[in-house]
mmCIF file with all atom_site columns, C-alpha atoms and ligand atoms in Angstrom:
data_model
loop_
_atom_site.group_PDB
_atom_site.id
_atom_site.type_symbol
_atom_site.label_atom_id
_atom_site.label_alt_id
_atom_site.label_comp_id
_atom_site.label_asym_id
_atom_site.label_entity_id
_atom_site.label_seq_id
_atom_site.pdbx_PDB_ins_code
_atom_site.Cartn_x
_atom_site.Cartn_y
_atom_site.Cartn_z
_atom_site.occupancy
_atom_site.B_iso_or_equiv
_atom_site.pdbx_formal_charge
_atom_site.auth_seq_id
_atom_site.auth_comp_id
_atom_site.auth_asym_id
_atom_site.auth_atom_id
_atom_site.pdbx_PDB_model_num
ATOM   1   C  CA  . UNK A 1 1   ? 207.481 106.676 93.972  1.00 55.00 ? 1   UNK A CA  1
ATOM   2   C  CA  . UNK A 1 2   ? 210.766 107.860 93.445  1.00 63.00 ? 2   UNK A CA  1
ATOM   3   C  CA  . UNK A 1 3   ? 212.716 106.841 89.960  1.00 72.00 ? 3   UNK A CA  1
ATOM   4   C  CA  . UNK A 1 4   ? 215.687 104.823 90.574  1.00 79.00 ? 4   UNK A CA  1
ATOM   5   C  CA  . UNK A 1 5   ? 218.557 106.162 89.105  1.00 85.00 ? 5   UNK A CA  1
ATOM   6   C  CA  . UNK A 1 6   ? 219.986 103.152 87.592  1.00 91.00 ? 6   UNK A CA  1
ATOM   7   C  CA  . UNK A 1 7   ? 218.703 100.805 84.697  1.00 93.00 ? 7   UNK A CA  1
ATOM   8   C  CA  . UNK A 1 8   ? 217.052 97.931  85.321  1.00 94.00 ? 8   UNK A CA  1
ATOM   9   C  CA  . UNK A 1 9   ? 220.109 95.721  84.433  1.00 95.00 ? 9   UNK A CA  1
ATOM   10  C  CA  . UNK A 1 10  ? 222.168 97.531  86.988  1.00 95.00 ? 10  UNK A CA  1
ATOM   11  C  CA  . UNK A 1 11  ? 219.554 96.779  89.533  1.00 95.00 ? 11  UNK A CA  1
ATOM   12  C  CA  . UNK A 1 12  ? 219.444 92.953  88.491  1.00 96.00 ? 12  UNK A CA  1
ATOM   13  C  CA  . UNK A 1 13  ? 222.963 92.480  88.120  1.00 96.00 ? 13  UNK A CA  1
ATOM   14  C  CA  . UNK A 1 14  ? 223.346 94.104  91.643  1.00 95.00 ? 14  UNK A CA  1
ATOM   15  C  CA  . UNK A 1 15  ? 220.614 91.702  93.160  1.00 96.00 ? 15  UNK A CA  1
ATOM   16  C  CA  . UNK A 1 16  ? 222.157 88.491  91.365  1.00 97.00 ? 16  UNK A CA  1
ATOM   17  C  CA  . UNK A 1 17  ? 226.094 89.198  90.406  1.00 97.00 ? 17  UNK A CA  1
ATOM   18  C  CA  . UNK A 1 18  ? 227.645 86.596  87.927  1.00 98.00 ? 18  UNK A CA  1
ATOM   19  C  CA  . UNK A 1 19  ? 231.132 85.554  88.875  1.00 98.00 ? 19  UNK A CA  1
ATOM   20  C  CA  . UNK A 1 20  ? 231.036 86.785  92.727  1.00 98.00 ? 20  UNK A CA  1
ATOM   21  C  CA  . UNK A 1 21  ? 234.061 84.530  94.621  1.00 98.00 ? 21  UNK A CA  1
ATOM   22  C  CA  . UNK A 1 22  ? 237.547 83.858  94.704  1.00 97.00 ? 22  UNK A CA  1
ATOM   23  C  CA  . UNK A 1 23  ? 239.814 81.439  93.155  1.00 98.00 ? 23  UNK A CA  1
ATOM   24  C  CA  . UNK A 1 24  ? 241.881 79.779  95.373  1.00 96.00 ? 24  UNK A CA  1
ATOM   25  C  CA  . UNK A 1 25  ? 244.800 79.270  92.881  1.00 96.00 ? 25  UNK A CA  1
ATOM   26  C  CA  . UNK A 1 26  ? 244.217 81.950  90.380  1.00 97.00 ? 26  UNK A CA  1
ATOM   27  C  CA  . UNK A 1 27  ? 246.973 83.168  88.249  1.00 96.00 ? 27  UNK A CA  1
ATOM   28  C  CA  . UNK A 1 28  ? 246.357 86.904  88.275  1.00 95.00 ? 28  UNK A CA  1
ATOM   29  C  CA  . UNK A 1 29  ? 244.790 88.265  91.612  1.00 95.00 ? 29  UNK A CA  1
ATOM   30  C  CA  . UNK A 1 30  ? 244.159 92.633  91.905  1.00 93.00 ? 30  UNK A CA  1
ATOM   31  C  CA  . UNK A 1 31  ? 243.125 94.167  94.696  1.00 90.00 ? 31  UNK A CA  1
ATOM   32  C  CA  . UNK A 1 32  ? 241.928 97.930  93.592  1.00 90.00 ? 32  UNK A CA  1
ATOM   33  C  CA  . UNK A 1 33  ? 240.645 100.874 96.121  1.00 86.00 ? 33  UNK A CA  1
ATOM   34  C  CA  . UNK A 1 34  ? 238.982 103.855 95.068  1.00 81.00 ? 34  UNK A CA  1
ATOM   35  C  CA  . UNK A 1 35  ? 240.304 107.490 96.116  1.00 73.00 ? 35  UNK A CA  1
ATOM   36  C  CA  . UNK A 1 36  ? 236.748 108.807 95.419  1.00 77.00 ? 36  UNK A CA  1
ATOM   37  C  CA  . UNK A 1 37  ? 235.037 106.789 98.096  1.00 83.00 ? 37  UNK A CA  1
ATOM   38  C  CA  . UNK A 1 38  ? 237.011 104.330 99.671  1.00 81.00 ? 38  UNK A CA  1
ATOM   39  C  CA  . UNK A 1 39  ? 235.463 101.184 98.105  1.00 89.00 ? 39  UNK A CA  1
ATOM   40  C  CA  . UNK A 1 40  ? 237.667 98.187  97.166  1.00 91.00 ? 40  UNK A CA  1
ATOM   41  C  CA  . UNK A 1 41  ? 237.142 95.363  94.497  1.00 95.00 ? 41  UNK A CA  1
ATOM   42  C  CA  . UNK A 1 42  ? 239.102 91.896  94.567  1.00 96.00 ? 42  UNK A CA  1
ATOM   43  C  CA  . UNK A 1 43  ? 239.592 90.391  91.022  1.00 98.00 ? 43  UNK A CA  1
ATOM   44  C  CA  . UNK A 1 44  ? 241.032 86.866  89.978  1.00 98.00 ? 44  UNK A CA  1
ATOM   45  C  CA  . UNK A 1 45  ? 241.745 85.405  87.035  1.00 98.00 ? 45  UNK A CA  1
ATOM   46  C  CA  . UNK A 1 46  ? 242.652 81.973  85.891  1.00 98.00 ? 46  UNK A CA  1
ATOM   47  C  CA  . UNK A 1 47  ? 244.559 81.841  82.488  1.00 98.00 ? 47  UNK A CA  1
ATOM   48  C  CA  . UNK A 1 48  ? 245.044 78.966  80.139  1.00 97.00 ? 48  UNK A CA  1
ATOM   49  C  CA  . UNK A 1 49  ? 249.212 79.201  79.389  1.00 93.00 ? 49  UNK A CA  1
ATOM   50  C  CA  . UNK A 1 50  ? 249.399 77.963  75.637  1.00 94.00 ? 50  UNK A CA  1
ATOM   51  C  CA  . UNK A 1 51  ? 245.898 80.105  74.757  1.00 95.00 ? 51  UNK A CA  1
ATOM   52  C  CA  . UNK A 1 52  ? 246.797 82.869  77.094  1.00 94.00 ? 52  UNK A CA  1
ATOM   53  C  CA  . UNK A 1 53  ? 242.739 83.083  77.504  1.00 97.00 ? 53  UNK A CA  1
ATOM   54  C  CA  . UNK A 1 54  ? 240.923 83.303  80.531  1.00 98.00 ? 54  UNK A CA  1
ATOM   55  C  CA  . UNK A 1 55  ? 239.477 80.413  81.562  1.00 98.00 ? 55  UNK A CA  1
ATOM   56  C  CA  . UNK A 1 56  ? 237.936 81.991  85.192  1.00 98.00 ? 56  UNK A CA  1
ATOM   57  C  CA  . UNK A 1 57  ? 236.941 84.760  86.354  1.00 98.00 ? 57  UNK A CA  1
ATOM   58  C  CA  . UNK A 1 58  ? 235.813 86.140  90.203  1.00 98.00 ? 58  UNK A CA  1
ATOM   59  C  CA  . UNK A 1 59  ? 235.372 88.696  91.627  1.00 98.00 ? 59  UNK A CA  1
ATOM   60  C  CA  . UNK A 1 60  ? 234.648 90.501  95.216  1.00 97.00 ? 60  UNK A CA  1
ATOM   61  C  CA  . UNK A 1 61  ? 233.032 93.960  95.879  1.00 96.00 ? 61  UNK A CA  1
ATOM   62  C  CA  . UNK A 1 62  ? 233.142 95.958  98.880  1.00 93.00 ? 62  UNK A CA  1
ATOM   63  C  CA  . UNK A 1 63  ? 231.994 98.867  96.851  1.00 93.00 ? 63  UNK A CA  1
ATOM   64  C  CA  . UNK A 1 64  ? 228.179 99.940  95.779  1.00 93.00 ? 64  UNK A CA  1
ATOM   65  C  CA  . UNK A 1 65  ? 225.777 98.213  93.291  1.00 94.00 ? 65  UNK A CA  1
ATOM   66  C  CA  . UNK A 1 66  ? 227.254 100.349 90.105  1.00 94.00 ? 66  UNK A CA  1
ATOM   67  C  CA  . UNK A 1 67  ? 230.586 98.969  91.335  1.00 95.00 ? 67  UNK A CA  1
ATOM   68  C  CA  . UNK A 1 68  ? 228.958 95.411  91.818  1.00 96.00 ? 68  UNK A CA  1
ATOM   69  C  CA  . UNK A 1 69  ? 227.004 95.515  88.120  1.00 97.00 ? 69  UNK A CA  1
ATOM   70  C  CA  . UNK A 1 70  ? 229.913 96.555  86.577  1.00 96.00 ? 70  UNK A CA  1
ATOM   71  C  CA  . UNK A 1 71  ? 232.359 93.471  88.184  1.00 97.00 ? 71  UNK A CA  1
ATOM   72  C  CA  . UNK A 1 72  ? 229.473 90.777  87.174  1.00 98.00 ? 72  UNK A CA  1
ATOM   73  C  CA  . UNK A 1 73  ? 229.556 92.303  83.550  1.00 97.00 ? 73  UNK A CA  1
ATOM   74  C  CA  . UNK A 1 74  ? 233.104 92.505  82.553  1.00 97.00 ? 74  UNK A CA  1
ATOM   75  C  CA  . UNK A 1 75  ? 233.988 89.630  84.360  1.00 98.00 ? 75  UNK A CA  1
ATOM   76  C  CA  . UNK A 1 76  ? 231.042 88.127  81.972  1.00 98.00 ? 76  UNK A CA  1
ATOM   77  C  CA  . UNK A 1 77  ? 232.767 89.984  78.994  1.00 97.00 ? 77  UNK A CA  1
ATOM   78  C  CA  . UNK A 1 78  ? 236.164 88.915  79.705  1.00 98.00 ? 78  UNK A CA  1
ATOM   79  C  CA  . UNK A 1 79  ? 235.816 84.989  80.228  1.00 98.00 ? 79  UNK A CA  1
ATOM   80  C  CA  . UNK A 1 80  ? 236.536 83.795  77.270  1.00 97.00 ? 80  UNK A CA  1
ATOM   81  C  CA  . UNK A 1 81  ? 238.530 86.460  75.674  1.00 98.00 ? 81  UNK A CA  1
ATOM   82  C  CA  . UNK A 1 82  ? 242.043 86.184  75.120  1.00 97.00 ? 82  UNK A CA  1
ATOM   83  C  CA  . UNK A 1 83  ? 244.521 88.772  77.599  1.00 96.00 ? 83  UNK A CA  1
ATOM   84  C  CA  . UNK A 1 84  ? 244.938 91.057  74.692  1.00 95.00 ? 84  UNK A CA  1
ATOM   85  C  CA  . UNK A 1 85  ? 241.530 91.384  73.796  1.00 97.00 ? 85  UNK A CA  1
ATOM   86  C  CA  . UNK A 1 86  ? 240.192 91.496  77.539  1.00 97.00 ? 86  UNK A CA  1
ATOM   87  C  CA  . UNK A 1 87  ? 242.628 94.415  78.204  1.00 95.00 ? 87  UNK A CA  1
ATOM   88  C  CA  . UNK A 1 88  ? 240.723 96.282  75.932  1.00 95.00 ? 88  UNK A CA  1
ATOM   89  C  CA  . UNK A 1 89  ? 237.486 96.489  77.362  1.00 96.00 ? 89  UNK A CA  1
ATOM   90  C  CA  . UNK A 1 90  ? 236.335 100.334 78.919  1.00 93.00 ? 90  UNK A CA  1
ATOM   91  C  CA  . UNK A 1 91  ? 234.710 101.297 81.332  1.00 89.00 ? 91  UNK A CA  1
ATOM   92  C  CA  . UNK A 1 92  ? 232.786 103.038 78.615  1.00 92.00 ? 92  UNK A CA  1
ATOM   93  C  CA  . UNK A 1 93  ? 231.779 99.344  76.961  1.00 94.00 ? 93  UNK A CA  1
ATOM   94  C  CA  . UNK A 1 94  ? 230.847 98.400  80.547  1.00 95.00 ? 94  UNK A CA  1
ATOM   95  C  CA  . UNK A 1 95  ? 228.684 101.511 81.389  1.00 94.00 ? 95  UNK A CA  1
ATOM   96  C  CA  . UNK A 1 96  ? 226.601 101.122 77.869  1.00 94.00 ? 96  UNK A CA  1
ATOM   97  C  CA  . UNK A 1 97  ? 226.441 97.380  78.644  1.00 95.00 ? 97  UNK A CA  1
ATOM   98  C  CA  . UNK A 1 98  ? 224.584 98.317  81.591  1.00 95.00 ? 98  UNK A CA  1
ATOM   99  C  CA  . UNK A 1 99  ? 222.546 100.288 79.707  1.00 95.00 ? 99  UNK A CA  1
ATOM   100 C  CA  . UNK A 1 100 ? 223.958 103.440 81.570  1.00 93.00 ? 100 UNK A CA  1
ATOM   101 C  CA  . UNK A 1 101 ? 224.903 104.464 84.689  1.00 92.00 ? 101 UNK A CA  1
ATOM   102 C  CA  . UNK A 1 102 ? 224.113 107.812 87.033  1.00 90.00 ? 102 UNK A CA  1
ATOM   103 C  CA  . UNK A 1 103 ? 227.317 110.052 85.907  1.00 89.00 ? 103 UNK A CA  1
ATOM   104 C  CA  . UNK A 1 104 ? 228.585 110.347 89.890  1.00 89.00 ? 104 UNK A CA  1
ATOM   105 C  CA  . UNK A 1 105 ? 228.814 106.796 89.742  1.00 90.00 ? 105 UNK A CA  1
ATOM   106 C  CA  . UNK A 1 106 ? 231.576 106.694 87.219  1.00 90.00 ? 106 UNK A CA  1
ATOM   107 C  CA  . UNK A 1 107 ? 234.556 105.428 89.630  1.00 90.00 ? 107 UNK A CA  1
ATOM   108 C  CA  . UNK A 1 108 ? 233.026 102.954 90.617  1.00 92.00 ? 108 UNK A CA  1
ATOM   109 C  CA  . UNK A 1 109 ? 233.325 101.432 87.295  1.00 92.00 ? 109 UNK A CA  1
ATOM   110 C  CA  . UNK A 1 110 ? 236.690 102.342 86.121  1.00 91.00 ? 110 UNK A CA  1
ATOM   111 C  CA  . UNK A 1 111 ? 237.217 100.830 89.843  1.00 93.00 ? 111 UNK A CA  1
ATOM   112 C  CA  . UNK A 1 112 ? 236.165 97.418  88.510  1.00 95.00 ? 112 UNK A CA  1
ATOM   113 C  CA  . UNK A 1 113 ? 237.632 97.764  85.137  1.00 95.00 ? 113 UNK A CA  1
ATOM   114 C  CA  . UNK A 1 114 ? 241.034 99.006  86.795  1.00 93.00 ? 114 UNK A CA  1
ATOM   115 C  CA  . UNK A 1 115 ? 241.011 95.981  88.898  1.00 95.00 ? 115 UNK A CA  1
ATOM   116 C  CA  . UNK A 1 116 ? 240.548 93.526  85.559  1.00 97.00 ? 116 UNK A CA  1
ATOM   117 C  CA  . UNK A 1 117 ? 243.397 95.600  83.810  1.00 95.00 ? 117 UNK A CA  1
ATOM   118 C  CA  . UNK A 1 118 ? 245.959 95.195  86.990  1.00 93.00 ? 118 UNK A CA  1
ATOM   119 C  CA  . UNK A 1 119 ? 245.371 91.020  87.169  1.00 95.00 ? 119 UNK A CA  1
ATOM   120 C  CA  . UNK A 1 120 ? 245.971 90.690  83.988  1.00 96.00 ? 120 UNK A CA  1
ATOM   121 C  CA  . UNK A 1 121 ? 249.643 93.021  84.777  1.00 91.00 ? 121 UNK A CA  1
ATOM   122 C  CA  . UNK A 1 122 ? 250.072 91.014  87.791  1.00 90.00 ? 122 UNK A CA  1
ATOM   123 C  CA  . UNK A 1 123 ? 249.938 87.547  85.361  1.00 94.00 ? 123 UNK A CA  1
ATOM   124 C  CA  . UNK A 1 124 ? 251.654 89.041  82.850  1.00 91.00 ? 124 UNK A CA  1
ATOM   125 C  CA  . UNK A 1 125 ? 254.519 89.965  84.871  1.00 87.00 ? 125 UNK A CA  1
ATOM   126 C  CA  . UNK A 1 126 ? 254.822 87.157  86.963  1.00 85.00 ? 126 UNK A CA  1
ATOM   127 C  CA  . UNK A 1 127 ? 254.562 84.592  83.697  1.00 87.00 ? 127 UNK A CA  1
ATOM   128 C  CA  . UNK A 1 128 ? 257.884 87.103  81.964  1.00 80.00 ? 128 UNK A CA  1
ATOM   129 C  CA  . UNK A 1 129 ? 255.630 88.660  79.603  1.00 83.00 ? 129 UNK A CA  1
ATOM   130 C  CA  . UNK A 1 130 ? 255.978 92.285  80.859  1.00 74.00 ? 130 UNK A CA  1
ATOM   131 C  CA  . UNK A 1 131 ? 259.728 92.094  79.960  1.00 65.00 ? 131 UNK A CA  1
ATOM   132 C  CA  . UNK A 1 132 ? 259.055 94.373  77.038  1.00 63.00 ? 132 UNK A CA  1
ATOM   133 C  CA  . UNK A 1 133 ? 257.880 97.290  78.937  1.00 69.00 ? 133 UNK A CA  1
ATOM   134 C  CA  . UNK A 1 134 ? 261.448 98.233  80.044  1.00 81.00 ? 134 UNK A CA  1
ATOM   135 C  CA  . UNK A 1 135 ? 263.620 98.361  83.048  1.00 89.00 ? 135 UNK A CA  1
ATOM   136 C  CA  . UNK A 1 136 ? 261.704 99.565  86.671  1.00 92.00 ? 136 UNK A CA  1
ATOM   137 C  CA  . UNK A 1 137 ? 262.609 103.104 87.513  1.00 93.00 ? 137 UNK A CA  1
ATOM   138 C  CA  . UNK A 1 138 ? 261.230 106.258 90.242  1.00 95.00 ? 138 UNK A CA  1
ATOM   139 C  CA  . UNK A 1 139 ? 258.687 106.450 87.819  1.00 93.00 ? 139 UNK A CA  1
ATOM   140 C  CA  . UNK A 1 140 ? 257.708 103.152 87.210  1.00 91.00 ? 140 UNK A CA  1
ATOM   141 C  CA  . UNK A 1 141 ? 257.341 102.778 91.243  1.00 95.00 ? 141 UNK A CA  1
ATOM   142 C  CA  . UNK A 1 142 ? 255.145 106.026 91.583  1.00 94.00 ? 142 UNK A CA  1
ATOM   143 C  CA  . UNK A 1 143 ? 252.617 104.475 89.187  1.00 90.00 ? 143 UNK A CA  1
ATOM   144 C  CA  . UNK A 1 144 ? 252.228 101.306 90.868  1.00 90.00 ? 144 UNK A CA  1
ATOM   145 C  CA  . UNK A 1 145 ? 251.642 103.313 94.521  1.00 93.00 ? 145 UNK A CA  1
ATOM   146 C  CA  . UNK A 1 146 ? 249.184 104.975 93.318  1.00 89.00 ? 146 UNK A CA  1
ATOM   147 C  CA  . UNK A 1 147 ? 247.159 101.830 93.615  1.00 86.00 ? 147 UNK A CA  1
ATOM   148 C  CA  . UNK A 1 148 ? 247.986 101.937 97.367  1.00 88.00 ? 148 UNK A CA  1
ATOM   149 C  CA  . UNK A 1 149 ? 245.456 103.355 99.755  1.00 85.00 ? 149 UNK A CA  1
ATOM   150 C  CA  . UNK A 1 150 ? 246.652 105.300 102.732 1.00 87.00 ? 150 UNK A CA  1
ATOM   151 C  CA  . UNK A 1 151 ? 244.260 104.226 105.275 1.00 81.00 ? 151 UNK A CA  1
ATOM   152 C  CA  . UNK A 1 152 ? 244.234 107.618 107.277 1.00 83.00 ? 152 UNK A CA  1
ATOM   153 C  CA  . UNK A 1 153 ? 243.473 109.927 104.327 1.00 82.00 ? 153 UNK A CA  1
ATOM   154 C  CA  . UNK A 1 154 ? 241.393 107.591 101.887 1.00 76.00 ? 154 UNK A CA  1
ATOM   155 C  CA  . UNK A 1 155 ? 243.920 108.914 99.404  1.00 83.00 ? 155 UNK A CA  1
ATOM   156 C  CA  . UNK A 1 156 ? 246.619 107.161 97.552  1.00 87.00 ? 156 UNK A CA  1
ATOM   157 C  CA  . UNK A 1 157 ? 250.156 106.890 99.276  1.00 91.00 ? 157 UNK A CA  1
ATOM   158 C  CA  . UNK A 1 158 ? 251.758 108.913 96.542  1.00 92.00 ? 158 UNK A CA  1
ATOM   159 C  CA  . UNK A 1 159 ? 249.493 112.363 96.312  1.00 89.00 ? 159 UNK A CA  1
ATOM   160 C  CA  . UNK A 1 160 ? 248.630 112.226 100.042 1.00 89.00 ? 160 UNK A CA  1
ATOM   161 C  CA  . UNK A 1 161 ? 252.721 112.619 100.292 1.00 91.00 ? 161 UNK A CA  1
ATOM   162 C  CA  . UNK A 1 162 ? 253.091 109.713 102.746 1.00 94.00 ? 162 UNK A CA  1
ATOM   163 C  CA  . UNK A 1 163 ? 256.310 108.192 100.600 1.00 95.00 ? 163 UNK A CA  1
ATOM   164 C  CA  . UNK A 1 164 ? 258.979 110.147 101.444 1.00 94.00 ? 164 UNK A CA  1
ATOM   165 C  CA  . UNK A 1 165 ? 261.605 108.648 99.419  1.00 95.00 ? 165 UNK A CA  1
ATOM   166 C  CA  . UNK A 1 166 ? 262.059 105.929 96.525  1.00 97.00 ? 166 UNK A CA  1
ATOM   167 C  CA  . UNK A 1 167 ? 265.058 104.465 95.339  1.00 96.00 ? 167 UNK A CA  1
ATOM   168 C  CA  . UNK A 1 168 ? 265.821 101.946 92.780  1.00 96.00 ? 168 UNK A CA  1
ATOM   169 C  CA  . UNK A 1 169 ? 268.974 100.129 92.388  1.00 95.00 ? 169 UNK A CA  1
ATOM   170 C  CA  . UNK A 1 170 ? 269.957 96.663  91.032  1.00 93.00 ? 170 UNK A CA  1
ATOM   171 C  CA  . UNK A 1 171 ? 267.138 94.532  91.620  1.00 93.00 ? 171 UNK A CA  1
ATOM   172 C  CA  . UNK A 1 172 ? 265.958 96.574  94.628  1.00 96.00 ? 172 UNK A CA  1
ATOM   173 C  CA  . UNK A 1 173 ? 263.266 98.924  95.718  1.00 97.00 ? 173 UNK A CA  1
ATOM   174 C  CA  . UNK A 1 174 ? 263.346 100.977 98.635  1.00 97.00 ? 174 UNK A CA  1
ATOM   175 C  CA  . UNK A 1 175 ? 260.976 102.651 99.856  1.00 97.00 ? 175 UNK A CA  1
ATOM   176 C  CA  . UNK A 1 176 ? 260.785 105.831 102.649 1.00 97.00 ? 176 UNK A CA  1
ATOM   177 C  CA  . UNK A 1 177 ? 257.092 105.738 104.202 1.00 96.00 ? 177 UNK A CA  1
ATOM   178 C  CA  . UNK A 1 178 ? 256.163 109.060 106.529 1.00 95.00 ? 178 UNK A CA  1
ATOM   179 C  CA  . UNK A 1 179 ? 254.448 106.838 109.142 1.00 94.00 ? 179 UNK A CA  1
ATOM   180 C  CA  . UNK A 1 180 ? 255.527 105.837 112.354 1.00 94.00 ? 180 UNK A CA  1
ATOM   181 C  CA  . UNK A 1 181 ? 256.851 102.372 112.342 1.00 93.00 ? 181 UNK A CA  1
ATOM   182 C  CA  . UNK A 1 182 ? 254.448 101.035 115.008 1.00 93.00 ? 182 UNK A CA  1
ATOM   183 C  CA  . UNK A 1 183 ? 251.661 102.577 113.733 1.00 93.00 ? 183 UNK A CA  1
ATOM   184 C  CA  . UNK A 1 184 ? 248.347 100.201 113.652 1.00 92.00 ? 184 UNK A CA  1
ATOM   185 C  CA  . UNK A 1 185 ? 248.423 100.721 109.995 1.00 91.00 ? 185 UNK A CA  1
ATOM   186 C  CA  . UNK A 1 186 ? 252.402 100.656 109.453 1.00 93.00 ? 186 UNK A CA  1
ATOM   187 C  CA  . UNK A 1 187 ? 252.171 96.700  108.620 1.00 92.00 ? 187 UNK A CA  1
ATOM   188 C  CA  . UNK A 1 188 ? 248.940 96.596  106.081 1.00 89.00 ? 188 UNK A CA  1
ATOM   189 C  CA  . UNK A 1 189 ? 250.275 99.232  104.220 1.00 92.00 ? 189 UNK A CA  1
ATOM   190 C  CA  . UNK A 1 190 ? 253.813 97.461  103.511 1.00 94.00 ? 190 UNK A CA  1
ATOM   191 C  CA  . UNK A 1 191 ? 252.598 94.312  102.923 1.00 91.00 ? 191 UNK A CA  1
ATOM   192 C  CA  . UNK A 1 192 ? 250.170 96.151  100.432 1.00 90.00 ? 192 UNK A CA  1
ATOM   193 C  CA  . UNK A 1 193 ? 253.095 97.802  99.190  1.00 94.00 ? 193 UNK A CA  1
ATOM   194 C  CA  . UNK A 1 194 ? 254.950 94.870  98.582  1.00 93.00 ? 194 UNK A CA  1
ATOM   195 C  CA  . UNK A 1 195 ? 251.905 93.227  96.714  1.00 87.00 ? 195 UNK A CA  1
ATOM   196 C  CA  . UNK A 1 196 ? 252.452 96.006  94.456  1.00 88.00 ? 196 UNK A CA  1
ATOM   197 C  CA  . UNK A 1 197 ? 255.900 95.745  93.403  1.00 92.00 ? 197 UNK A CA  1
ATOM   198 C  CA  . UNK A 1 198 ? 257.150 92.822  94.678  1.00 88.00 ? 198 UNK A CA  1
ATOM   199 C  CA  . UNK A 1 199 ? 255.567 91.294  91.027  1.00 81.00 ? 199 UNK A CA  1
ATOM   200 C  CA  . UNK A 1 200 ? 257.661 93.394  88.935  1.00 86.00 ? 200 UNK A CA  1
ATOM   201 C  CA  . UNK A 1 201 ? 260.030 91.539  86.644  1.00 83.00 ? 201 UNK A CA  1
ATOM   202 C  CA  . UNK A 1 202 ? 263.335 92.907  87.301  1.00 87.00 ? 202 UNK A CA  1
ATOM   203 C  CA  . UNK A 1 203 ? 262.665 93.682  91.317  1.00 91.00 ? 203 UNK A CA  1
ATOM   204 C  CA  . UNK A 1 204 ? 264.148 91.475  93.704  1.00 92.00 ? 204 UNK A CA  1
ATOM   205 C  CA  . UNK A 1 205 ? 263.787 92.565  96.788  1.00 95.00 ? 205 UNK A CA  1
ATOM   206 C  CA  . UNK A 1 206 ? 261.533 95.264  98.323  1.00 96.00 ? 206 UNK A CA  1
ATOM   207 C  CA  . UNK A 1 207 ? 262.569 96.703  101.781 1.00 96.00 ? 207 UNK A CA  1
ATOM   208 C  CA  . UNK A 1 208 ? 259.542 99.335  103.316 1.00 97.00 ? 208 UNK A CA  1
ATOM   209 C  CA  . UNK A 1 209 ? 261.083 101.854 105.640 1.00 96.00 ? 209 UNK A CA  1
ATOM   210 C  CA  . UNK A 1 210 ? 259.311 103.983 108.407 1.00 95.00 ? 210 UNK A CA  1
ATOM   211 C  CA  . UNK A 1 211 ? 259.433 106.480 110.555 1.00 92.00 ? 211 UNK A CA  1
ATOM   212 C  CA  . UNK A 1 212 ? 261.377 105.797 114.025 1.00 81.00 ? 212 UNK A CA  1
HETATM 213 FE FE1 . FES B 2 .   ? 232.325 103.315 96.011  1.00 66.00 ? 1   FES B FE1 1
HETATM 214 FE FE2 . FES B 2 .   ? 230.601 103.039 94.066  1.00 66.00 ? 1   FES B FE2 1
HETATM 215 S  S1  . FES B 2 .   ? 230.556 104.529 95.618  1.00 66.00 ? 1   FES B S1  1
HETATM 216 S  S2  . FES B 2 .   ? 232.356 101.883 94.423  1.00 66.00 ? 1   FES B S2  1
#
């Protein structure tokens, strides 16, 4: 027989995942997609305000069983934890707690870790405590879209050049997509646009342009 190439806890955790769900009324929700395959994770978090600990954790694969081992452990590692100290957990922490994983399987992951890292940004910034991070800018924007897929590529919406054009100005985003407007993918790729940035503290209002 053939030798699996993953450790026996990546195999259990992948048969029987801890934390696997939603939460209905979660504080901090992330929705991450990976560039290197396609996969997607869902993560939620539900955060006690005076503590600012997380009280609940869930999460939802669509990705393969390293991606699936590593959402059951750090959701296990973060509950618990305060914000701070659950931001620091690595993909490296996650990987050893797993008692290794095959090195092509590496994205999937930081793909899990990435998504506990961006609910914790989405709760911090929609609770005012991403204030301290500075005013939104170009730059700001073009970080936050590269957590946007663009369906027909599998790439992100920044380096497959679909955003033709960004512009901040007082309290508002707009953006310039390359894509005609009635495109079958036109409207899930604004509204997962607008999931993006719509959450950042000093944006008001985010208008998604397209193509005529
Ligand atoms: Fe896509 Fe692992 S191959 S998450």
């Amino acid at each position: 027989m053939e030798e699996s190439p993953y450790s026996e806890k990546v195999i259990e955790l992948f048969k029987n995942p801890k934390n696997v769900g939603e939460i209905s009324d979660a504080d901090g929700i992330a929705k991450e997609g990976s560039p290197a395959c396609g996969d997607m994770v869902k993560l939620f978090i539900k955060v006690d305000k005076d503590s600012n600990g997380i009280t609940d954790i869930k999460f939802k694969s669509y990705g393969c069983a390293s991606n699936i081992a590593t959402g059951s452990i750090i959701t296990e590692m973060a509950k618990g934890r305060t914000l701070d100290e659950a931001k620091e957990i690595t993909w490296k922490e996650a990987a050893e707690e797993l008692g290794g994983l095959p090195k092509i399987k590496t994205h999937c992951s930081v793909l899990a870790v990435d998504a506990l890292k961006e609910a914790i940004r989405d709760y911090e910034e929609r609770h005012g405590l991403a204030k301290e991070r500075g005013p939104t800018d170009e730059a700001t924007v073009k970080e936050r879209l590269k957590h946007v897929m663009n369906p027909l590529t599998g790439l992100d919406v920044v380096n497959s050049e679909i955003v033709k054009e960004i512009k901040v100005q007082d309290g508002q985003i707009k953006i310039q997509i390359d894509l005609e407007e009635n495109h079958q993918f036109s409207s899930v790729l604004e509204e997962d646009i607008r999931e993006k940035l719509e959450a950042l503290w000093d944006i008001e209002k985010v208008v998604v342009g397209f193509s005529e």
